[in-house]
mmCIF file of C-alpha atoms in Angstrom:
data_model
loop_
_atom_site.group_PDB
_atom_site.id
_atom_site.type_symbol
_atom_site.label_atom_id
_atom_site.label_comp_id
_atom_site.label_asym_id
_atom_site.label_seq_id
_atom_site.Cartn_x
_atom_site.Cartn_y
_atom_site.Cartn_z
ATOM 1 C CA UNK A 1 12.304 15.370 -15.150
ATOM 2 C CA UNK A 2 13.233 15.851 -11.501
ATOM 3 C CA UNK A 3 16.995 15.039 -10.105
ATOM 4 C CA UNK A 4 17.201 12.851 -7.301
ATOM 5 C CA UNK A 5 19.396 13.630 -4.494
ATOM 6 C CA UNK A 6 22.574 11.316 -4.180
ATOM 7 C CA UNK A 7 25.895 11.482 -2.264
ATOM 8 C CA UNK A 8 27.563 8.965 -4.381
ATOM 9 C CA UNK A 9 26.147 9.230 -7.947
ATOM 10 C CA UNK A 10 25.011 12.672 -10.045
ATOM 11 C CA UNK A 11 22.904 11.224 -12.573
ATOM 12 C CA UNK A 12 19.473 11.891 -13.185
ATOM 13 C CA UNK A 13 16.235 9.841 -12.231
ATOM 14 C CA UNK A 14 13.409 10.138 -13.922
ATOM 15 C CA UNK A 15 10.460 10.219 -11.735
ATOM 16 C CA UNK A 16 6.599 8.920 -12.541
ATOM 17 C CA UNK A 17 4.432 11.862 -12.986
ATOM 18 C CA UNK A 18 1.309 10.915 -13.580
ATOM 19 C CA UNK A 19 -0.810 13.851 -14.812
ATOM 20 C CA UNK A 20 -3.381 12.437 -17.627
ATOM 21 C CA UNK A 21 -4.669 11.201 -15.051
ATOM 22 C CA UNK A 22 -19.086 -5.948 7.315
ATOM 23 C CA UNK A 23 -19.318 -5.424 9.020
ATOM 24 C CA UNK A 24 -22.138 -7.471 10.063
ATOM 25 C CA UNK A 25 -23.563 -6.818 13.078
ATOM 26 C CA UNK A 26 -23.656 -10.213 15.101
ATOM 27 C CA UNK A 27 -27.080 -9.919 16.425
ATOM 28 C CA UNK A 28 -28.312 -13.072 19.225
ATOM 29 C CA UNK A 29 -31.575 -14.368 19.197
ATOM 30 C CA UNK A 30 -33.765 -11.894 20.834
ATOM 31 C CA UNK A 31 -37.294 -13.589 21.152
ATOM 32 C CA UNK A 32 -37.338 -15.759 24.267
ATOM 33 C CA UNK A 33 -38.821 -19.354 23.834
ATOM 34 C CA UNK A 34 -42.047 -20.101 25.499
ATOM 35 C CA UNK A 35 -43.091 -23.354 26.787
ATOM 36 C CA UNK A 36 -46.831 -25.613 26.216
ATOM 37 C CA UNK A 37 -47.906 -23.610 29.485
ATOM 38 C CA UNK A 38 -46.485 -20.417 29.250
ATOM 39 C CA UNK A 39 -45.550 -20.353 32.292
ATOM 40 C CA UNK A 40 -42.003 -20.515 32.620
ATOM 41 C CA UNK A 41 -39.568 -18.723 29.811
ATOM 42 C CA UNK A 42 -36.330 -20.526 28.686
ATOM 43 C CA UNK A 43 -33.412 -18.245 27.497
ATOM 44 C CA UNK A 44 -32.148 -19.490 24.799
ATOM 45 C CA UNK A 45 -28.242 -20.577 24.960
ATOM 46 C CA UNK A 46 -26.092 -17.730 23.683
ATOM 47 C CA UNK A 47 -24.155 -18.532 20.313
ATOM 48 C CA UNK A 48 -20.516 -18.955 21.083
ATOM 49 C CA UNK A 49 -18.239 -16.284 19.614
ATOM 50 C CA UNK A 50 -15.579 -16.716 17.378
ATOM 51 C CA UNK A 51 -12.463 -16.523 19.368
ATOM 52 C CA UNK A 52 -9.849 -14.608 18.261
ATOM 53 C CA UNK A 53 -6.386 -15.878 18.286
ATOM 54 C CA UNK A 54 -3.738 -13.336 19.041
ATOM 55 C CA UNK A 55 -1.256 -13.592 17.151
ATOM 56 C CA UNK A 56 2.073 -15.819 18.027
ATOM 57 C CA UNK A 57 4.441 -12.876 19.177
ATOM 58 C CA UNK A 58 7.745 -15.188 19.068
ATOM 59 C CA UNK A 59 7.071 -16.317 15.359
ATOM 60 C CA UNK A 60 6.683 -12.412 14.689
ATOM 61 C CA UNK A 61 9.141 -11.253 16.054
ATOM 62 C CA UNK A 62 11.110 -13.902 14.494
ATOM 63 C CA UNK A 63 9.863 -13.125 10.520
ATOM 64 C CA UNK A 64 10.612 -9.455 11.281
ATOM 65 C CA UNK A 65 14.437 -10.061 12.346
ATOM 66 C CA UNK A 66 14.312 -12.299 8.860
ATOM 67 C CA UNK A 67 13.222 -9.080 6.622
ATOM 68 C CA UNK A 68 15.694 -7.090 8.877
ATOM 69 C CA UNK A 69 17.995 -8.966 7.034
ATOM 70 C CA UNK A 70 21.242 -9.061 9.718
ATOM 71 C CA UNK A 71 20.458 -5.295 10.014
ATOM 72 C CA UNK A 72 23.349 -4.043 12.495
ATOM 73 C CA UNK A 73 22.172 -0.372 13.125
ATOM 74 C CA UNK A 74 19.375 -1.154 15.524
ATOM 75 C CA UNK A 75 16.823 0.455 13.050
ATOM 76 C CA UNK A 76 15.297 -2.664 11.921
ATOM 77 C CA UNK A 77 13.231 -4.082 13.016
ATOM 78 C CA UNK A 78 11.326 -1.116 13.591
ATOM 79 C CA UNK A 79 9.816 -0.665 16.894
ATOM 80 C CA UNK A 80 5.883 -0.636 17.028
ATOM 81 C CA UNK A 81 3.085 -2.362 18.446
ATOM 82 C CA UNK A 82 2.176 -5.767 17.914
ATOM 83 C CA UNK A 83 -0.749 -6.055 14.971
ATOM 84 C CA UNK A 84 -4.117 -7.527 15.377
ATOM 85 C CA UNK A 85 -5.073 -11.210 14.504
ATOM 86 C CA UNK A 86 -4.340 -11.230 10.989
ATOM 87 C CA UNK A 87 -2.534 -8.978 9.272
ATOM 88 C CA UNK A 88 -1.384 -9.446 6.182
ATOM 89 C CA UNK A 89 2.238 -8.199 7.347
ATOM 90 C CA UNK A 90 5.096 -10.010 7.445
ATOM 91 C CA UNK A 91 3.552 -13.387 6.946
ATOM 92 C CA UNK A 92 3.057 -12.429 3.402
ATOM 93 C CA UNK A 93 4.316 -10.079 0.725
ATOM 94 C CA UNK A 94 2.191 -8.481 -1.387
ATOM 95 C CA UNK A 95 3.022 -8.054 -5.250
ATOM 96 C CA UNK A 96 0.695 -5.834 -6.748
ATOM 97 C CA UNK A 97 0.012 -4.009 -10.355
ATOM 98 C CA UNK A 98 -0.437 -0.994 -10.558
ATOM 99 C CA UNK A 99 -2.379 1.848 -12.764
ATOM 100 C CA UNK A 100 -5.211 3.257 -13.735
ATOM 101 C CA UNK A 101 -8.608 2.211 -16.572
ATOM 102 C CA UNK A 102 -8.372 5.123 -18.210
ATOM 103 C CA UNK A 103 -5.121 5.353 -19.054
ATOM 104 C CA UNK A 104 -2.226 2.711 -20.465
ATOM 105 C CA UNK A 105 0.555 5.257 -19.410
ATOM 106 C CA UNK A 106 -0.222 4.899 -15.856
ATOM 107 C CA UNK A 107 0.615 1.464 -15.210
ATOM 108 C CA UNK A 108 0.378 -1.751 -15.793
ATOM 109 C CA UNK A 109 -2.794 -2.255 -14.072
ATOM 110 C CA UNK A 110 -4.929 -0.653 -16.886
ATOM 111 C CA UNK A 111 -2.300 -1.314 -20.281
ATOM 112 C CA UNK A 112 -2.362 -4.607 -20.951
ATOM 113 C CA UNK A 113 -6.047 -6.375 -21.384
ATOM 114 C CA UNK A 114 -7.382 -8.269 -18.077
ATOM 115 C CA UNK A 115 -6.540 -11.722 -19.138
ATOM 116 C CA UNK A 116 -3.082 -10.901 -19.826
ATOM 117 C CA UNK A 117 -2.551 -8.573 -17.122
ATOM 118 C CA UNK A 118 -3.851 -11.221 -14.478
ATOM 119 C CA UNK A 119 -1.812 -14.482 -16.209
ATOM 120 C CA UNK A 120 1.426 -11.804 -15.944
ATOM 121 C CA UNK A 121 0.989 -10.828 -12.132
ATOM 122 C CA UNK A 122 0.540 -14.330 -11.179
ATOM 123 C CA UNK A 123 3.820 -15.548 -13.361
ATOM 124 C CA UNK A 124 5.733 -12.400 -11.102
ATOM 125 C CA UNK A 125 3.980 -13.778 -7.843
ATOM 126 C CA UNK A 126 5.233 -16.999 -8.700
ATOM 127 C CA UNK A 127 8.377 -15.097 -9.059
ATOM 128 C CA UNK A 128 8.736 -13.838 -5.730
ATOM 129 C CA UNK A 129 7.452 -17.208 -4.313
ATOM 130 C CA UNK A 130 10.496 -19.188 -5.684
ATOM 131 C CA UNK A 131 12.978 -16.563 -4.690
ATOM 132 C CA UNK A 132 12.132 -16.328 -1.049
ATOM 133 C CA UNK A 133 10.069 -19.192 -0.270
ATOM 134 C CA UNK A 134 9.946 -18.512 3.619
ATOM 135 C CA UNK A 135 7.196 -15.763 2.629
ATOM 136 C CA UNK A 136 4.261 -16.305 1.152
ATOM 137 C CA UNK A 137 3.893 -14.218 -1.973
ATOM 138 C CA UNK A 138 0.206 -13.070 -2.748
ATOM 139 C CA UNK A 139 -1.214 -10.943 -5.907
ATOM 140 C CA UNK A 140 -2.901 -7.455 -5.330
ATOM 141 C CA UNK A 141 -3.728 -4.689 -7.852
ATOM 142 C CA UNK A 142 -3.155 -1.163 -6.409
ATOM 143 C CA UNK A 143 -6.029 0.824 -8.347
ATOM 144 C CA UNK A 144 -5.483 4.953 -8.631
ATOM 145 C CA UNK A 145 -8.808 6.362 -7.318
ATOM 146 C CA UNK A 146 -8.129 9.256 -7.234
ATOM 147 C CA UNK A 147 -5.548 10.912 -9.397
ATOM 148 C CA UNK A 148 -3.730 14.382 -9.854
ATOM 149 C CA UNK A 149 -4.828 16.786 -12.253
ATOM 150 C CA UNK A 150 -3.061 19.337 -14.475
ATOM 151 C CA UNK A 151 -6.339 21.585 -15.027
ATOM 152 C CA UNK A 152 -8.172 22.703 -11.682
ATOM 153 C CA UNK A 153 -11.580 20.843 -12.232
ATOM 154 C CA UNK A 154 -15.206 22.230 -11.543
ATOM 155 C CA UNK A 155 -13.868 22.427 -7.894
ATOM 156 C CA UNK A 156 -10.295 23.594 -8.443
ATOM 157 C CA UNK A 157 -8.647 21.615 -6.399
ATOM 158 C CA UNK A 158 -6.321 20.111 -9.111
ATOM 159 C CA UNK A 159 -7.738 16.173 -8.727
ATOM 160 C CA UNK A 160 -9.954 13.818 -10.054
ATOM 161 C CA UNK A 161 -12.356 10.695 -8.249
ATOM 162 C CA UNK A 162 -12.650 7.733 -10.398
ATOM 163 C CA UNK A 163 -16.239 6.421 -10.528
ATOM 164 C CA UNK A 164 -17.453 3.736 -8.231
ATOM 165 C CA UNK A 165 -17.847 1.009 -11.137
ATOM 166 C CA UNK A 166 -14.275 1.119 -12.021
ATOM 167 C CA UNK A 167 -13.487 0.418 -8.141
ATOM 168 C CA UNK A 168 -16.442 -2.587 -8.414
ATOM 169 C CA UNK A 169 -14.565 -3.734 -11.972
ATOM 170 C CA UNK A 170 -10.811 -4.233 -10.011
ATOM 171 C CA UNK A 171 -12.704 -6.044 -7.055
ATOM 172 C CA UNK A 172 -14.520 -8.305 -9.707
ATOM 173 C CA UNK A 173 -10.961 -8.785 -11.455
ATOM 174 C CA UNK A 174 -8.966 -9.609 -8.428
ATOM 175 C CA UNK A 175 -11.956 -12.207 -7.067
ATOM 176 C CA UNK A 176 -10.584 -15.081 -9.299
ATOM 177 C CA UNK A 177 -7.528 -14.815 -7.950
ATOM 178 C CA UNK A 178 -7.890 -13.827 -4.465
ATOM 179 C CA UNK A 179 -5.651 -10.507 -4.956
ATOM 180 C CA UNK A 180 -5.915 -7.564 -2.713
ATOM 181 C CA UNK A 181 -7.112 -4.524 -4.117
ATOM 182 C CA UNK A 182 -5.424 -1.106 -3.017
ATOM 183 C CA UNK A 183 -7.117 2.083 -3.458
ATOM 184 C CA UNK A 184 -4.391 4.934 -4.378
ATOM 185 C CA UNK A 185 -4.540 8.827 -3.416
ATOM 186 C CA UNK A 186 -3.603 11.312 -5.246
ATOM 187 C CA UNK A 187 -4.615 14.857 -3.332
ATOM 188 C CA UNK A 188 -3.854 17.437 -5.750
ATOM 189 C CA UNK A 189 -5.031 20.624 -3.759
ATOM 190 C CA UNK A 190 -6.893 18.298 -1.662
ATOM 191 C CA UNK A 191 -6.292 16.500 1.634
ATOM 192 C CA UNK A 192 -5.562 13.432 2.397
ATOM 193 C CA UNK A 193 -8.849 13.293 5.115
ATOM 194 C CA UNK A 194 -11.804 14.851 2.472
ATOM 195 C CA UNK A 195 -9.776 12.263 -0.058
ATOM 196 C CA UNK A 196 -9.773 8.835 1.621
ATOM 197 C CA UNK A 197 -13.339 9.535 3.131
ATOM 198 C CA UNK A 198 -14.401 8.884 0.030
ATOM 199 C CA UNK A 199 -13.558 5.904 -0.083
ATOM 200 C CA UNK A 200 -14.656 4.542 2.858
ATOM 201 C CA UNK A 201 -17.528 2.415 1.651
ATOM 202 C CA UNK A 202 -14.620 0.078 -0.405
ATOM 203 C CA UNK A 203 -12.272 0.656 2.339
ATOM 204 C CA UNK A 204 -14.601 -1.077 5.087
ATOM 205 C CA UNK A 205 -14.374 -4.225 2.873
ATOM 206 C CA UNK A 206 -11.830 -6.495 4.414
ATOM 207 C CA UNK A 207 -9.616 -6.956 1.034
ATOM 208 C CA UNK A 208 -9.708 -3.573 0.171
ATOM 209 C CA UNK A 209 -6.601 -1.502 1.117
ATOM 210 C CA UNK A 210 -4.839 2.184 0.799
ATOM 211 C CA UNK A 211 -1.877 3.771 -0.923
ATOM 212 C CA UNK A 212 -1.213 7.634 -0.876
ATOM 213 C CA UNK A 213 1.379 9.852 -3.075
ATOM 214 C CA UNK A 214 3.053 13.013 -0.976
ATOM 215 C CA UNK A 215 3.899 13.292 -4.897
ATOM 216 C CA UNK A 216 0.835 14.942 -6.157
ATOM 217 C CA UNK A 217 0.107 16.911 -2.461
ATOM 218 C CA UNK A 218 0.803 20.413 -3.143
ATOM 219 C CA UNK A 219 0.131 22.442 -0.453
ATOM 220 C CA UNK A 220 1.018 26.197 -1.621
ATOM 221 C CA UNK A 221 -1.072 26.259 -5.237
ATOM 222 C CA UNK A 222 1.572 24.286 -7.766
ATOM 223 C CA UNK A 223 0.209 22.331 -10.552
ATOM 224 C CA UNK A 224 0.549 19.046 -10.098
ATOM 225 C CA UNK A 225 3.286 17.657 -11.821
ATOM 226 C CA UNK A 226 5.706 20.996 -11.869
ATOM 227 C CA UNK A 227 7.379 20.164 -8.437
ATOM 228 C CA UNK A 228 7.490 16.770 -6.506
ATOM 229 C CA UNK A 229 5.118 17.113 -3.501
ATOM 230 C CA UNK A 230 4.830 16.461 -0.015
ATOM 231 C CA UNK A 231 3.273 14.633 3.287
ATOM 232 C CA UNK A 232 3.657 15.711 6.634
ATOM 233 C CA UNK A 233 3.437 12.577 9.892
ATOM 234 C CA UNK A 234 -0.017 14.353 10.237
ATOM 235 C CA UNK A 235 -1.123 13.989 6.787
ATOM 236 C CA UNK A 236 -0.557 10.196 6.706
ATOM 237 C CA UNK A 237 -1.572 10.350 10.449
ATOM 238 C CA UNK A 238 -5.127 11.835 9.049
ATOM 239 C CA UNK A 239 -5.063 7.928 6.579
ATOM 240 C CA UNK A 240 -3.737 6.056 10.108
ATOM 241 C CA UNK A 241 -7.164 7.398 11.838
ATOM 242 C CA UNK A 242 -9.766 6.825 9.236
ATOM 243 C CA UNK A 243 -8.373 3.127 8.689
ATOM 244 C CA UNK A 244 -7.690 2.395 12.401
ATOM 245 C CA UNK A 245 -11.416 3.639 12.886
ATOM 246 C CA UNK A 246 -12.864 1.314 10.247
ATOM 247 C CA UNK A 247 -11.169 -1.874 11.308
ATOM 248 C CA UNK A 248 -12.304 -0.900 14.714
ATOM 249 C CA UNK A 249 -16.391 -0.250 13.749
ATOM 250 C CA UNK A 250 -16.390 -2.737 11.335
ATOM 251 C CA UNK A 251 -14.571 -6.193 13.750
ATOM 252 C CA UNK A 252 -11.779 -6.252 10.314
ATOM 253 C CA UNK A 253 -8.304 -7.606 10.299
ATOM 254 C CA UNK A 254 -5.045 -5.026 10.018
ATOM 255 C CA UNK A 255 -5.497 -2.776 6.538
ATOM 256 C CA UNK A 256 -2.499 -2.373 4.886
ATOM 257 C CA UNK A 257 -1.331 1.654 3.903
ATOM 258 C CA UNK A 258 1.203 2.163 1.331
ATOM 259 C CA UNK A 259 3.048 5.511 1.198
ATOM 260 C CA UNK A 260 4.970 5.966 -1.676
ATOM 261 C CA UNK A 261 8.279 8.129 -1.367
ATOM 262 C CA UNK A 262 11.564 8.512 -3.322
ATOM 263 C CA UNK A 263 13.086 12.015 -1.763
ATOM 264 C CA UNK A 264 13.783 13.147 1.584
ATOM 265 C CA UNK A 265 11.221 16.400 1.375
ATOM 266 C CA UNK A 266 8.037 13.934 0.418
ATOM 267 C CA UNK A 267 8.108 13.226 4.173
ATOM 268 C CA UNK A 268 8.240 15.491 7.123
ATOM 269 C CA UNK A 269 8.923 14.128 10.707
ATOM 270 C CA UNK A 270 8.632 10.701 10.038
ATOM 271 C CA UNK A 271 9.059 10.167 13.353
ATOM 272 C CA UNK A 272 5.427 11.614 14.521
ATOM 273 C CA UNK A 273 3.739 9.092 12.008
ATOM 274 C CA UNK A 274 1.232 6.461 14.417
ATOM 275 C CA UNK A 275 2.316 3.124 14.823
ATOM 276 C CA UNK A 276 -1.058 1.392 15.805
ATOM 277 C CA UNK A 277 -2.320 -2.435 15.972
ATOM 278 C CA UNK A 278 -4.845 -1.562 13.230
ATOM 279 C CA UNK A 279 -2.675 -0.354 10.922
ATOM 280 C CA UNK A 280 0.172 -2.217 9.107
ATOM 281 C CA UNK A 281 2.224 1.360 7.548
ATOM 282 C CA UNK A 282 4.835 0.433 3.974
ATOM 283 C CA UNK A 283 6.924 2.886 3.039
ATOM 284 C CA UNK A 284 7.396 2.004 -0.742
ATOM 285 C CA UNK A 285 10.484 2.845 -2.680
ATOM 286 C CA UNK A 286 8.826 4.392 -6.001
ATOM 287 C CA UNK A 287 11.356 6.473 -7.742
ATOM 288 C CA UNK A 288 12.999 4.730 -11.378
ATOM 289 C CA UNK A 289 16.514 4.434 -12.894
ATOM 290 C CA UNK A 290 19.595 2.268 -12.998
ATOM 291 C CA UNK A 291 20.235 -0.003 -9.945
ATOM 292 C CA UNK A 292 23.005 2.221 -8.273
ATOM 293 C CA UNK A 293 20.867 4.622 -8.105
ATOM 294 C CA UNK A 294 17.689 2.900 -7.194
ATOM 295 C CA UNK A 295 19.150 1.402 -4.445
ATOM 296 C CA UNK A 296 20.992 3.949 -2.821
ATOM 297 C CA UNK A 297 17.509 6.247 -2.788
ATOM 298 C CA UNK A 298 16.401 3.118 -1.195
ATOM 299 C CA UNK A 299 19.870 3.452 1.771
ATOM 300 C CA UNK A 300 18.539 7.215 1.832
ATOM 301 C CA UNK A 301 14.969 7.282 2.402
ATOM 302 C CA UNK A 302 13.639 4.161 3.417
ATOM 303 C CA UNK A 303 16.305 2.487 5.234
ATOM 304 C CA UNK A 304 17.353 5.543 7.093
ATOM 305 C CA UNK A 305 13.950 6.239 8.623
ATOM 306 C CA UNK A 306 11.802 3.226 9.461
ATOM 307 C CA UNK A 307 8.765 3.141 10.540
ATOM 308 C CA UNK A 308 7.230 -0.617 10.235
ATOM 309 C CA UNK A 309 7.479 -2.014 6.391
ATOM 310 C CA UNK A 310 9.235 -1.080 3.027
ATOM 311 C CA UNK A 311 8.124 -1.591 -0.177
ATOM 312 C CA UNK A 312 10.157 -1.125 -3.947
ATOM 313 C CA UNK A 313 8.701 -0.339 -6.908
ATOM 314 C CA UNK A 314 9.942 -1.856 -10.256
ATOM 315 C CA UNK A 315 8.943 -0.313 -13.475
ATOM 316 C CA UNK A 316 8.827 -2.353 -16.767
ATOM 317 C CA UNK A 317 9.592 0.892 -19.307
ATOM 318 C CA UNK A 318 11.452 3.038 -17.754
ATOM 319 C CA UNK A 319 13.715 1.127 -15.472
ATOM 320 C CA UNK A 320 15.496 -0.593 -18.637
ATOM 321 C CA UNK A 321 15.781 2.832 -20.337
ATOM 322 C CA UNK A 322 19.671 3.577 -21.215
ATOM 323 C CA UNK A 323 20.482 -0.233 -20.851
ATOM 324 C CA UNK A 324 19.799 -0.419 -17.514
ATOM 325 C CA UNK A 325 18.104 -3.235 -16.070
ATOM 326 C CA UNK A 326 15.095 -3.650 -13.738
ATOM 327 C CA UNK A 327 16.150 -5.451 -10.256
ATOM 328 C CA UNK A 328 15.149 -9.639 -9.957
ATOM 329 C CA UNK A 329 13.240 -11.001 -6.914
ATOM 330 C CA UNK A 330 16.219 -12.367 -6.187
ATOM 331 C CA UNK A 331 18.460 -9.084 -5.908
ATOM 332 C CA UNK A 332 15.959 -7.355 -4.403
ATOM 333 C CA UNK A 333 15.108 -10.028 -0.942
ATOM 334 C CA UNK A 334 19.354 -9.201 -0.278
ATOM 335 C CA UNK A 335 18.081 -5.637 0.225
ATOM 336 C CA UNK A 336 18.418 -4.547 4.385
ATOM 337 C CA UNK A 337 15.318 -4.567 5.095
ATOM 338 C CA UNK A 338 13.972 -7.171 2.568
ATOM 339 C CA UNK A 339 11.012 -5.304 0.855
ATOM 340 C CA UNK A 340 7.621 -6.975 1.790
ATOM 341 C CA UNK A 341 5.622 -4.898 -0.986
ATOM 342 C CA UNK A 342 6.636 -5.054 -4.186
ATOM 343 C CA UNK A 343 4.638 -2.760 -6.868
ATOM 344 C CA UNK A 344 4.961 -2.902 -10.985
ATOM 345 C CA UNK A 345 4.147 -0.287 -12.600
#
């Protein structure tokens, strides 16, 4: 158990440690067309592109006042760059199970059997929908990839890859539904770089999204799991790069990163993180406990350094331990900022 910093409240917070565990390249006709005689070549008409539409700037601007929620400190909205022609962000938010395959401690996403699983995300979507019907809520299931080990592995860097076919089994599960899938981090003795490079063959795909845990990054030789980690602005600025490349090489819309966080040392100089057009960054409330608490990590951390969206996680165990109970869609959207991720574990 780890305590959580707080200026108004000394009890403890348990934390989740989890140990156990195209583009297609528009190609013109090339071949010129030859007439009866031969003697005279007709180009062919070029194929019209598909134009894209920026996006409206005054309707942005006006849903990210709305999740600024009468914010009077000038930090919200943050200030970045306009995204590219469709991003996900803020025109929808994203509620998304989470987990792992191998393991039913780990989430959600990986406890309960697929049928069930899927039938319970979409009753919480519908949730969401009816409690802040200005957004639209959409389903996503945020898949660990790559998860923090206890032992050191044949390379002894303290983490673990998933195999490929349990990536291709969460895209096959969130098809029916249309959910985005999120592809989660967890370094180990790793780096965030050699880490998401991996992944870059699921990444490229345009549903196909990133999350990444400062929790499991331990930088001087800790096991995983015996302190809570961290992230430098360069580590997540190493995730920024690779996914503002892809969208880039591969013509895609905005990919979404999620960066989980619940203490002030996860992050350093969150100032220095990239704000880019590519990129759409959520900073994602994930520690657990009673509301008081929960919320005011939520003042601490996220509120009190922006840097474009904010996310809360809710967990279904162990935030109704020692009768506490786990914060409605409808508590949650009075939150300054209103979270636009929303992640069950």
């Amino acid at each position: 158990m780890k305590k959580l910093p707080h200026t108004f409240l000394a009890s403890l917070l348990v934390f989740s440690i989890l140990l156990s565990i195209s583009s297609c390249n528009k190609s013109k006709a090339a071949d010129s067309i030859v007439t009866k005689d031969k003697s005279e070549i007709i180009k062919p008409k070029p194929i019209p592109e598909k134009k894209v539409v920026p996006i409206d700037t005054v309707d942005y601007n006006k849903r990210m006042l709305a999740l600024a929620n009468n914010d009077t400190t000038g930090r919200w909205p943050a200030k970045t760059p306009y995204p590219l022609a469709g991003a996900i962000l803020p025109y929808n938010r994203i509620i998304a199970y989470y987990g792992n395959l191998y393991s039913k401690r780990m989430g959600i996403l990986g406890e309960l059997p697929r049928k069930e699983m899927l039938k319970k995300l979409q009753s919480e979507v519908a949730k969401w929908q009816a409690a802040d019907s200005t957004v639209k809520a959409i389903p996503a299931l945020h898949y660990i990839a790559i998860t923090a080990q206890g032992a050191p592995g044949k390379d002894n860097l303290h983490r673990m890859r998933m195999p490929f076919k349990q990536i291709d089994t969460i895209l096959k599960w969130a098809k029916p539904i249309d959910a985005l899938v999120f592809l989660d981090v967890q370094v180990g003795h790793s780096n965030v770089k050699d880490e998401v490079t991996t992944l870059e063959s699921y990444l490229k795909l345009p549903n196909v999204h990133l999350g990444i845990d400062p929790e499991f990054s331990l930088k001087h030789g800790e096991i995983p799991g015996s302190k809570i980690g961290t992230f430098t602005s360069d580590d997540i600025n190493d995730a920024i790069d690779i996914l503002a490349n892809l969208v880039r090489k591969n013509n895609l819309t905005p990919k979404v990163l999620i960066v989980h966080r619940f203490t002030q040392g996860m992050i350093t100089n969150y100032k220095n993180i990239k704000k880019v057009p590519e990129v759409q960054v959520v900073m994602n409330m994930d520690g657990f406990g009673d509301k008081i608490l929960k919320k005011s990590t939520y003042k601490s951390y996220i509120f009190r350094e922006p840097v474009q969206f904010t996310g809360f996680k809710l967990f279904y165990k162990n935030d109704i331990k020692k009768n506490w109970t786990m914060y409605t869609p409808e508590e949650l959207v009075k939150f300054t900022p209103k979270p636009i991720y929303i992640q069950y574990q």
